[in-house]
Short mmCIF file of C-alpha atoms and ligand atoms in Angstrom, two decimals:
data_model
loop_
_atom_site.label_atom_id
_atom_site.label_comp_id
_atom_site.label_asym_id
_atom_site.label_seq_id
_atom_site.Cartn_x
_atom_site.Cartn_y
_atom_site.Cartn_z
CA MET A 764 -27.62 -16.07 -3.90
CA ARG A 765 -24.54 -15.57 -6.04
CA GLU A 766 -21.26 -14.83 -4.28
CA LYS A 767 -20.05 -11.25 -4.52
CA TYR A 768 -16.62 -12.61 -5.40
CA LEU A 769 -14.48 -15.72 -5.45
CA LEU A 770 -10.75 -16.15 -5.04
CA ARG A 771 -8.85 -17.60 -7.99
CA CYS A 772 -5.37 -19.07 -8.05
CA PRO A 773 -3.42 -17.93 -11.15
CA GLY A 774 -1.31 -21.12 -10.84
CA CYS A 775 -3.80 -23.99 -10.87
CA GLY A 776 -6.80 -21.92 -11.97
CA ARG A 777 -9.01 -23.12 -9.09
CA SER A 778 -11.68 -20.77 -7.77
CA PHE A 779 -13.04 -20.94 -4.23
CA PRO A 780 -14.88 -18.87 -1.63
CA ASP A 781 -12.91 -16.59 0.67
CA ARG A 782 -12.27 -17.65 4.27
CA TYR A 783 -9.66 -14.93 4.84
CA THR A 784 -7.59 -17.22 2.61
CA LEU A 785 -4.04 -16.00 1.96
CA ASN A 786 -2.68 -19.05 0.08
CA CYS A 787 -3.92 -21.44 -2.59
CA PRO A 788 -5.39 -24.53 -0.88
CA SER A 789 -3.57 -26.69 -3.48
CA GLY A 790 -0.26 -25.27 -2.28
CA CYS A 791 0.61 -23.17 -5.37
CA ASP A 792 3.12 -20.40 -4.67
CA THR A 793 1.00 -17.58 -6.10
CA LEU A 794 -0.85 -14.41 -5.24
CA LEU A 795 -4.54 -15.28 -5.16
CA ARG A 796 -6.86 -12.92 -6.99
CA THR A 797 -10.38 -11.75 -6.38
CA VAL A 798 -12.84 -12.27 -9.22
CA TYR A 799 -15.90 -10.06 -8.72
CA ALA A 800 -19.32 -10.96 -10.06
CA GLU A 801 -19.88 -7.29 -10.92
CA ARG A 802 -17.96 -6.53 -14.11
CA ARG A 803 -19.02 -2.89 -14.35
CA LEU A 804 -17.76 -0.43 -11.78
CA THR A 805 -20.60 1.42 -10.07
CA PRO A 806 -19.41 3.94 -7.47
CA ARG A 807 -21.56 3.82 -4.32
CA SER A 808 -22.68 6.69 -2.10
CA LEU A 809 -20.44 5.49 0.72
CA PRO A 810 -17.54 7.19 2.47
CA GLY A 811 -13.91 7.01 1.33
CA ILE A 812 -12.77 3.85 -0.37
CA PHE A 813 -16.14 2.20 0.24
CA ARG A 814 -17.32 4.12 -2.79
CA TYR A 815 -15.61 1.26 -4.65
CA LYS A 816 -17.16 -1.46 -2.50
CA ASP A 817 -18.22 -3.58 -5.50
CA TRP A 818 -14.54 -4.32 -6.13
CA LEU A 819 -13.44 -4.75 -2.52
CA PRO A 820 -13.50 -8.17 -0.79
CA ILE A 821 -15.86 -7.05 1.96
CA GLU A 822 -19.60 -7.07 2.53
CA GLY A 823 -20.12 -4.04 4.80
CA HIS A 824 -18.25 -0.81 5.16
CA LEU A 825 -16.59 1.33 7.82
CA ARG A 826 -17.77 4.81 8.62
CA VAL A 827 -14.38 6.23 7.69
CA ASP A 828 -14.21 8.99 5.13
CA ALA A 829 -10.65 8.37 4.01
CA GLY A 830 -10.12 7.48 0.38
CA PRO A 831 -7.92 8.49 -2.55
CA VAL A 832 -8.66 11.89 -4.10
CA SER A 833 -7.93 12.59 -7.76
CA TYR A 834 -7.61 15.82 -9.67
CA GLU A 835 -6.13 17.15 -12.89
CA SER A 836 -2.85 18.89 -12.09
CA GLU A 837 -2.21 22.30 -13.59
CA HIS A 838 0.89 23.57 -11.87
CA LEU A 839 3.07 20.48 -11.58
CA ALA A 840 1.95 19.43 -15.06
CA ARG A 841 3.07 22.81 -16.45
CA GLU A 842 6.35 22.64 -14.51
CA LEU A 843 7.13 19.22 -15.99
CA GLY A 844 5.71 19.94 -19.46
CA LEU A 845 2.86 17.43 -19.31
CA LEU A 846 -0.54 17.84 -20.91
CA HIS A 847 -2.65 15.32 -18.96
CA LEU A 848 -1.48 14.66 -15.45
CA THR A 849 -3.95 13.18 -12.96
CA ILE A 850 -2.71 13.23 -9.38
CA THR A 851 -4.29 10.72 -7.05
CA PHE A 852 -3.49 11.86 -3.54
CA SER A 853 -3.66 9.73 -0.39
CA GLY A 854 -3.11 11.78 2.72
CA TYR A 855 -4.48 14.77 4.55
CA TRP A 856 -5.43 17.77 2.47
CA PRO A 857 -8.81 19.19 3.51
CA GLU A 858 -9.00 21.70 0.64
CA ARG A 859 -8.98 18.77 -1.79
CA GLY A 860 -11.29 16.62 0.33
CA ALA A 861 -8.49 14.23 1.30
CA GLY A 862 -9.10 12.89 4.80
CA MET A 863 -6.47 10.19 5.34
CA GLU A 864 -5.33 11.52 8.66
CA THR A 865 -2.32 9.22 9.02
CA CYS A 866 -1.09 10.72 5.73
CA SER A 867 -0.34 7.63 3.67
CA PHE A 868 -2.06 5.26 1.26
CA LYS A 869 -1.49 2.46 3.74
CA GLU A 870 -4.94 3.37 5.09
CA LEU A 871 -6.30 2.04 1.78
CA GLU A 872 -4.91 -1.34 2.81
CA ALA A 873 -5.70 -1.19 6.51
CA GLN A 874 -9.42 -0.42 6.22
CA PRO A 875 -10.52 -3.36 4.02
CA THR A 876 -8.02 -5.71 5.69
CA ALA A 877 -9.47 -5.08 9.15
CA LEU A 878 -13.01 -5.41 7.82
CA ARG A 879 -12.28 -8.57 5.83
CA LEU A 880 -10.78 -10.19 8.93
CA ARG A 881 -13.87 -9.33 10.94
CA GLU A 882 -16.20 -10.63 8.23
CA LYS A 883 -14.27 -13.64 6.99
CA GLY A 884 -11.63 -14.41 9.55
CA ALA A 885 -11.53 -17.47 11.73
CA GLY A 886 -11.28 -15.13 14.69
CA GLY A 887 -8.11 -13.56 15.84
CA VAL A 888 -6.04 -10.46 16.22
CA ILE A 889 -4.23 -9.14 13.20
CA GLN A 890 -0.43 -8.77 13.21
CA VAL A 891 1.35 -6.22 11.03
CA SER A 892 5.08 -5.67 10.52
CA SER A 893 5.95 -2.25 9.23
CA ALA A 894 8.61 0.38 8.64
CA GLY A 895 6.16 2.85 10.17
CA ASN A 896 3.45 4.01 7.76
CA THR A 897 1.59 0.70 7.52
CA GLY A 898 1.70 0.30 11.28
CA ARG A 899 0.33 3.83 11.78
CA ALA A 900 -2.52 3.14 9.35
CA PHE A 901 -3.49 -0.09 11.15
CA CYS A 902 -3.30 1.68 14.54
CA GLN A 903 -5.65 4.36 13.21
CA VAL A 904 -8.15 1.78 11.96
CA SER A 905 -7.87 0.03 15.32
CA GLY A 906 -8.61 3.34 17.04
CA LEU A 907 -11.63 3.92 14.80
CA THR A 908 -13.09 0.42 15.04
CA GLY A 909 -11.78 -0.93 18.34
CA ALA A 910 -10.35 -3.98 16.52
CA PRO A 911 -7.13 -5.03 18.29
CA VAL A 912 -3.85 -5.17 16.39
CA VAL A 913 -0.26 -6.25 17.06
CA VAL A 914 2.20 -3.95 15.29
CA VAL A 915 5.94 -4.68 15.03
CA VAL A 916 8.24 -1.85 13.86
CA PRO A 917 11.94 -0.95 14.06
CA THR A 918 12.61 0.91 17.33
CA ALA A 919 13.89 3.87 15.31
CA ALA A 920 10.46 4.15 13.64
CA ALA A 921 8.45 4.11 16.90
CA GLY A 922 7.96 7.89 16.66
CA ARG A 923 5.95 7.35 13.46
CA LEU A 924 3.31 5.45 15.38
CA TRP A 925 0.61 7.94 16.21
CA THR A 926 -3.08 8.23 15.53
CA THR A 927 -5.60 11.05 15.38
CA VAL A 928 -8.09 9.11 17.53
CA PRO A 929 -7.09 7.34 20.74
CA ALA A 930 -6.07 3.74 19.93
CA GLU A 931 -6.31 1.62 23.06
CA ASN A 932 -6.20 -1.85 21.53
CA VAL A 933 -2.72 -1.76 20.02
CA CYS A 934 0.16 -3.98 21.10
CA LEU A 935 3.17 -2.11 19.71
CA ILE A 936 6.43 -4.07 19.73
CA THR A 937 9.64 -2.34 18.69
CA VAL A 938 12.66 -4.25 17.38
CA ASP A 939 16.21 -2.89 17.61
CA GLY A 940 16.92 -3.46 13.94
CA ASP A 941 15.51 -2.67 10.51
CA TYR A 942 12.27 -3.47 8.69
CA SER A 943 13.44 -7.03 7.88
CA ASP A 944 14.12 -7.68 11.58
CA SER A 945 10.59 -6.48 12.34
CA ILE A 946 9.18 -8.85 9.73
CA ALA A 947 11.16 -11.72 11.30
CA PHE A 948 9.89 -10.99 14.81
CA GLY A 949 6.36 -10.48 13.49
CA ARG A 950 6.52 -14.03 12.13
CA GLU A 951 7.47 -15.27 15.61
CA VAL A 952 4.49 -13.45 17.12
CA CYS A 953 2.15 -15.11 14.60
CA SER A 954 3.06 -18.52 16.03
CA LEU A 955 0.83 -17.62 19.00
CA PRO A 956 -2.70 -18.96 18.80
CA GLY A 957 -5.17 -16.12 18.24
CA ILE A 958 -2.78 -13.99 16.18
CA VAL A 959 -3.30 -13.86 12.42
CA PRO A 960 -0.74 -12.51 9.93
CA GLU A 961 -2.19 -9.76 7.78
CA GLY A 962 -0.47 -11.40 4.82
CA GLY A 963 1.16 -8.44 3.03
CA ALA A 964 0.86 -8.68 -0.75
CA LYS A 965 -0.89 -12.05 -0.33
CA ASN A 966 -3.88 -10.35 1.23
CA VAL A 967 -6.40 -9.53 -1.52
CA ALA A 968 -7.97 -6.86 0.70
CA ARG A 969 -4.69 -4.97 0.83
CA ARG A 970 -4.23 -5.15 -2.93
CA ASP A 971 -7.81 -4.30 -3.85
CA GLY A 972 -7.77 -1.47 -1.30
CA MET A 973 -4.71 -0.05 -3.03
CA GLY A 974 -6.32 -0.70 -6.39
CA THR A 975 -8.87 2.03 -5.58
CA VAL A 976 -6.17 4.53 -6.63
CA MET A 977 -6.40 3.24 -10.20
CA LEU A 978 -10.20 3.22 -9.98
CA ASP A 979 -10.39 6.76 -8.63
CA GLY A 980 -7.80 8.17 -11.04
CA THR A 981 -9.50 6.52 -14.02
CA LEU A 982 -13.00 7.72 -13.07
CA SER A 983 -11.65 11.21 -12.50
CA ALA A 984 -9.95 11.34 -15.92
CA GLY A 985 -12.77 9.42 -17.63
CA ARG A 986 -10.30 6.92 -19.07
CA LEU A 987 -7.47 4.60 -18.13
CA PRO A 988 -4.09 6.35 -17.98
CA ASP A 989 -1.32 5.50 -20.44
CA TYR A 990 1.30 5.57 -17.68
CA TYR A 991 1.07 4.89 -13.95
CA PHE A 992 3.81 6.27 -11.65
CA GLN A 993 4.42 5.06 -8.08
CA ALA A 994 7.28 4.50 -5.63
CA VAL A 995 7.46 0.91 -4.39
CA GLY A 996 8.96 -1.08 -1.55
CA SER A 997 7.01 -4.32 -1.70
CA GLY A 998 5.47 -3.37 -5.03
CA THR A 999 1.98 -4.27 -3.79
CA GLY A 1000 0.60 -1.00 -5.15
CA GLY A 1001 2.06 -1.79 -8.59
CA ILE A 1002 0.42 -5.21 -8.62
CA ALA A 1003 -2.83 -3.65 -7.39
CA ALA A 1004 -2.72 -1.03 -10.16
CA TRP A 1005 -2.33 -3.78 -12.78
CA GLU A 1006 -5.17 -5.87 -11.33
CA ALA A 1007 -7.51 -2.88 -11.05
CA ALA A 1008 -6.63 -1.81 -14.61
CA GLU A 1009 -7.47 -5.31 -15.90
CA ARG A 1010 -10.90 -4.99 -14.29
CA LEU A 1011 -11.40 -1.57 -15.84
CA VAL A 1012 -10.42 -2.91 -19.26
CA ALA A 1013 -12.94 -5.73 -18.82
CA ASP A 1014 -15.56 -3.15 -17.80
CA GLY A 1015 -15.15 -1.81 -21.33
CA ARG A 1016 -15.85 1.90 -20.77
CA PHE A 1017 -12.36 3.18 -19.99
CA GLY A 1018 -10.18 2.01 -22.85
CA PRO A 1019 -8.72 -1.25 -24.06
CA ARG A 1020 -5.10 -0.99 -22.90
CA LEU A 1021 -3.36 -1.57 -19.59
CA PRO A 1022 -1.32 1.41 -18.40
CA GLU A 1023 2.45 1.05 -18.47
CA LEU A 1024 3.86 0.72 -14.96
CA HIS A 1025 6.58 3.23 -14.04
CA LEU A 1026 7.73 2.17 -10.59
CA SER A 1027 10.54 3.70 -8.58
CA GLN A 1028 12.86 2.89 -5.68
CA ASN A 1029 15.27 5.00 -3.68
CA LEU A 1030 19.06 4.66 -4.14
CA PRO A 1031 21.12 3.04 -2.83
CA PHE A 1032 18.56 0.32 -1.97
CA VAL A 1033 16.90 -0.68 -5.25
CA PRO A 1034 16.54 -4.50 -5.45
CA MET A 1035 13.61 -4.51 -7.87
CA VAL A 1036 15.31 -2.02 -10.19
CA ARG A 1037 18.34 -4.29 -10.40
CA ALA A 1038 16.28 -7.45 -10.93
CA TRP A 1039 14.28 -5.66 -13.64
CA GLU A 1040 17.42 -4.36 -15.37
CA ALA A 1041 19.03 -7.79 -15.28
CA GLY A 1042 15.82 -9.45 -16.50
CA ARG A 1043 15.90 -11.71 -13.46
CA ARG A 1044 12.97 -13.81 -12.35
CA THR A 1045 14.13 -13.73 -8.73
CA ILE A 1046 15.81 -11.14 -6.54
CA VAL A 1047 19.29 -12.30 -5.57
CA ALA A 1048 21.90 -11.09 -3.07
CA GLU A 1049 23.70 -9.00 -5.71
CA ASP A 1050 20.54 -6.93 -6.16
CA MET A 1051 21.00 -5.74 -2.56
CA PRO A 1052 24.74 -5.18 -1.99
CA ASP A 1053 25.53 -4.07 1.61
CA ALA A 1054 21.81 -4.12 2.32
CA GLU A 1055 22.05 -2.89 5.90
CA ALA A 1056 24.25 0.10 5.05
CA ALA A 1057 22.19 0.88 1.94
CA ILE A 1058 18.94 0.83 3.90
CA ALA A 1059 20.42 3.21 6.45
CA ARG A 1060 21.17 5.75 3.69
CA VAL A 1061 17.87 6.06 1.82
CA TYR A 1062 15.63 9.10 2.21
CA ALA A 1063 12.41 7.05 1.91
CA ASP A 1064 13.06 4.10 4.21
CA VAL A 1065 9.50 2.79 3.85
CA LEU A 1066 10.67 1.60 0.42
CA THR A 1067 13.25 -0.80 1.84
CA ASN A 1068 11.67 -4.24 1.59
CA CYS A 1069 14.21 -7.07 1.18
CA HIS A 1070 11.61 -9.64 0.12
CA PRO A 1071 9.23 -8.01 -2.32
CA PRO A 1072 6.80 -10.30 -4.18
CA TRP A 1073 8.79 -9.92 -7.39
CA GLY A 1074 8.96 -13.33 -9.07
CA ILE A 1075 5.94 -15.00 -7.47
CA ARG A 1076 3.12 -15.85 -9.89
CA GLY A 1077 0.89 -12.78 -10.04
CA GLY A 1078 3.62 -10.57 -8.53
CA VAL A 1079 5.43 -7.40 -9.63
CA ARG A 1080 7.36 -9.06 -12.45
CA ASP A 1081 4.17 -10.51 -13.93
CA ALA A 1082 2.60 -7.07 -13.64
CA PHE A 1083 5.44 -5.68 -15.78
CA LEU A 1084 5.23 -8.53 -18.27
CA ALA A 1085 1.52 -7.84 -18.75
CA SER A 1086 1.62 -4.03 -18.72
CA GLY A 1087 5.08 -2.99 -19.92
CA GLY A 1088 6.85 -0.09 -18.29
CA ARG A 1089 10.09 0.41 -16.42
CA MET A 1090 11.75 0.91 -13.07
CA TYR A 1091 13.66 3.96 -11.82
CA ALA A 1092 16.44 4.26 -9.24
CA VAL A 1093 16.06 7.70 -7.64
CA ALA A 1094 18.83 9.46 -5.70
CA ASN A 1095 18.04 11.11 -2.35
CA GLU A 1096 18.78 14.63 -3.58
CA ASP A 1097 16.51 14.16 -6.61
CA ALA A 1098 13.69 12.97 -4.36
CA ARG A 1099 14.18 15.90 -1.97
CA GLY A 1100 14.21 18.34 -4.90
CA ALA A 1101 11.05 16.78 -6.36
CA GLY A 1102 9.33 17.04 -2.97
CA ARG A 1103 10.17 20.76 -2.89
CA ILE A 1104 8.87 21.29 -6.43
CA PHE A 1105 5.65 19.49 -5.54
CA ALA A 1106 5.19 21.62 -2.42
CA GLU A 1107 5.75 24.79 -4.48
CA THR A 1108 3.49 23.84 -7.37
CA GLU A 1109 0.69 21.86 -5.70
CA GLU A 1110 1.02 23.40 -2.23
CA ILE A 1111 1.15 20.33 -0.02
CA ASP A 1112 4.09 18.53 1.63
CA LEU A 1113 4.91 14.99 0.55
CA ASP A 1114 5.96 11.78 2.24
CA PRO A 1115 9.54 11.03 1.08
CA ALA A 1116 8.26 7.97 -0.81
CA ALA A 1117 5.82 10.08 -2.80
CA ALA A 1118 8.67 12.49 -3.55
CA VAL A 1119 10.59 9.54 -5.07
CA ALA A 1120 7.66 8.94 -7.45
CA VAL A 1121 7.55 12.62 -8.45
CA ALA A 1122 11.32 12.52 -9.12
CA SER A 1123 10.85 9.49 -11.35
CA LEU A 1124 8.22 11.33 -13.36
CA ALA A 1125 10.55 14.31 -13.77
CA ARG A 1126 13.29 11.93 -14.91
CA ALA A 1127 10.98 10.19 -17.38
CA MET A 1128 10.31 13.58 -18.95
CA GLU A 1129 13.94 14.72 -18.98
CA GLU A 1130 15.10 11.50 -20.60
CA GLY A 1131 12.24 11.30 -23.10
CA LEU A 1132 10.99 8.01 -21.69
CA ILE A 1133 7.34 9.00 -21.95
CA ASP A 1134 5.21 10.92 -24.42
CA PRO A 1135 4.30 14.24 -22.72
CA GLY A 1136 0.96 14.36 -24.55
CA LYS A 1137 -0.29 11.08 -23.09
CA HIS A 1138 -2.34 10.54 -19.94
CA ILE A 1139 -0.46 10.00 -16.71
CA LEU A 1140 -1.68 8.85 -13.31
CA LEU A 1141 0.72 9.87 -10.53
CA ASN A 1142 0.03 7.97 -7.32
CA VAL A 1143 1.00 10.38 -4.54
CA THR A 1144 1.14 7.78 -1.81
CA GLY A 1145 1.51 10.10 1.15
CA GLY A 1146 1.48 13.71 2.23
CA GLY A 1147 -0.08 16.41 4.34
CA TYR A 1148 1.92 15.81 7.53
CA GLN A 1149 2.37 19.52 8.13
CA ARG A 1150 -1.37 20.11 7.76
CA VAL A 1151 -2.20 17.30 10.19
CA ALA A 1152 0.25 18.73 12.73
CA GLU A 1153 -1.49 22.12 12.41
CA ASP A 1154 -5.10 20.90 12.40
CA LEU A 1155 -5.40 17.75 14.50
CA ASP A 1156 -4.43 16.21 17.84
CA ARG A 1157 -2.04 13.32 17.46
CA TYR A 1158 -1.84 10.52 20.01
CA PRO A 1159 1.48 8.72 20.23
CA VAL A 1160 1.21 4.91 20.45
CA ASP A 1161 3.31 3.71 23.38
CA PRO A 1162 5.44 0.60 22.91
CA PHE A 1163 4.30 -2.44 24.88
CA LEU A 1164 7.56 -4.37 24.37
CA ARG A 1165 11.02 -3.72 22.98
CA VAL A 1166 13.17 -6.61 21.72
CA ALA A 1167 16.60 -7.07 20.11
CA ALA A 1168 16.95 -8.06 16.44
CA GLY A 1169 16.89 -11.83 16.03
CA THR A 1170 14.88 -12.38 19.24
CA THR A 1171 12.79 -15.53 19.33
CA LEU A 1172 9.54 -15.84 21.24
CA ASP A 1173 10.75 -17.21 24.56
CA GLY A 1174 8.60 -17.94 27.60
CA ASP A 1175 8.49 -14.44 29.12
CA LEU A 1176 7.72 -12.66 25.87
CA ARG A 1177 5.09 -15.23 25.06
CA ASP A 1178 3.47 -14.70 28.47
CA ASP A 1179 3.45 -10.91 28.04
CA ILE A 1180 1.79 -11.03 24.63
CA GLU A 1181 -0.68 -13.71 25.72
CA ALA A 1182 -1.63 -11.56 28.71
CA TRP A 1183 -2.29 -8.64 26.36
CA LEU A 1184 -4.30 -10.91 24.06
CA ALA A 1185 -6.41 -12.15 26.94
CA GLU A 1186 -7.49 -8.57 27.56
CA GLN A 1187 -8.70 -8.03 24.01
CA GLU A 1188 -11.94 -9.98 24.03
CA VAL A 1189 -10.82 -12.01 21.07
CA ALA A 1190 -14.15 -13.79 21.22
CA ALA A 1191 -15.80 -10.67 19.80
CA TYR A 1192 -14.10 -11.40 16.47
CA ALA A 1193 -14.75 -15.16 16.39
C1 LIG B 2696 4.04 6.57 1.57
C2 LIG B 2696 4.44 5.26 0.98
N1 LIG B 2696 4.59 5.19 -0.36
C3 LIG B 2696 4.95 4.04 -0.95
C4 LIG B 2696 5.19 2.90 -0.22
C5 LIG B 2696 5.55 1.64 -0.93
O1 LIG B 2696 4.53 0.70 -0.77
P1 LIG B 2696 4.80 -0.82 -0.98
O2 LIG B 2696 5.80 -1.25 0.06
O3 LIG B 2696 3.49 -1.49 -0.81
O4 LIG B 2696 5.37 -0.98 -2.35
C6 LIG B 2696 5.08 2.93 1.17
C7 LIG B 2696 5.34 1.75 1.98
O5 LIG B 2696 5.25 1.74 3.19
C8 LIG B 2696 4.66 4.14 1.79
O6 LIG B 2696 4.50 4.23 3.11
#
């Protein structure tokens, strides 16, 4: 039987079967890619993102009806003076059929990642470091599937960790510091046997899950967009959009050209914007002056990743080189204003990060950076929090441990986490 997909390294060109592989076995510093046997996209009658199962690195599916929802905008398009604006919305908006109850596109990553680990993993509990939204999405999937997860977030973001179903298999660790401190402690936790890093941008399930936005937007419009707009922190969604667009070009029915990438960050923390403007292959310290203070001042703090996969082979810079496009640095007040305009015109509240993307689109129009007659895909990466608060019960996730920034995994902490692990029937996932 032929494999549904193989992984391919864009460095050495080797292809190999997936064993929840995050890195090239030959040691290349690259983002591995999935190469699917199916070259034509056939949507399935399955819930949520599993509609696009042919191009997801999983065999089964979850019974979770939470996928991206696309529609042709009238009101925002008119407000901005655009002729063809497709909005792809990830969040909670029942009137539009959007059922992502944790309100962000991070559920697109969490669902296939949890499933891929169960199907392909060597056994283990997944660990996720997050500024809040990713952690909430993984907690939700844990609540829905029972799969245990270790989530590490900044203490200040602990209030963002809630689910709409009880999640009893979550080990939530809060770190008195920022997102980077959470990533550092998450790495410590992964030194424990039985804990597996989810892999961030290196995880093909995360990228292909996010790529469903491009698939859904393209099927909805009947063609590939000319421009793709999204706010980025790690930039994984930008890479995913490029990869999905390449597959759609190869499919042959949606147009021959890759969409330009129009990616945005929130001032004053805009490392990828600076690296892009300077034409730099790597992100350097001067791209993040006064990082700590800058991070504390942004409106959309989920966009504050200090180590995005920018210069790595197959990363955000390569996505730009292949697709063209540009980066935008968006001020807080512009993002807030764009969020208000979106709420007035489309009638749903936005995650601050999604408001940054809307502001970048408004700027592109004001400054004549795009042709208003061309086709645009706006990735609205989160929204509907007010609706969820009105419609659904929310269960806060209680922290299991709280640690200081820079903490290493000493004996007591190790014992606590191992005791939690022992309770999780890890064997069920072996
Ligand atoms: C709502 C929302 N939009 C955009 C982003 C940016 O995603 P990424 O960090 O993968 O670039 C995030 C990240 O957490 C997010 O939560």
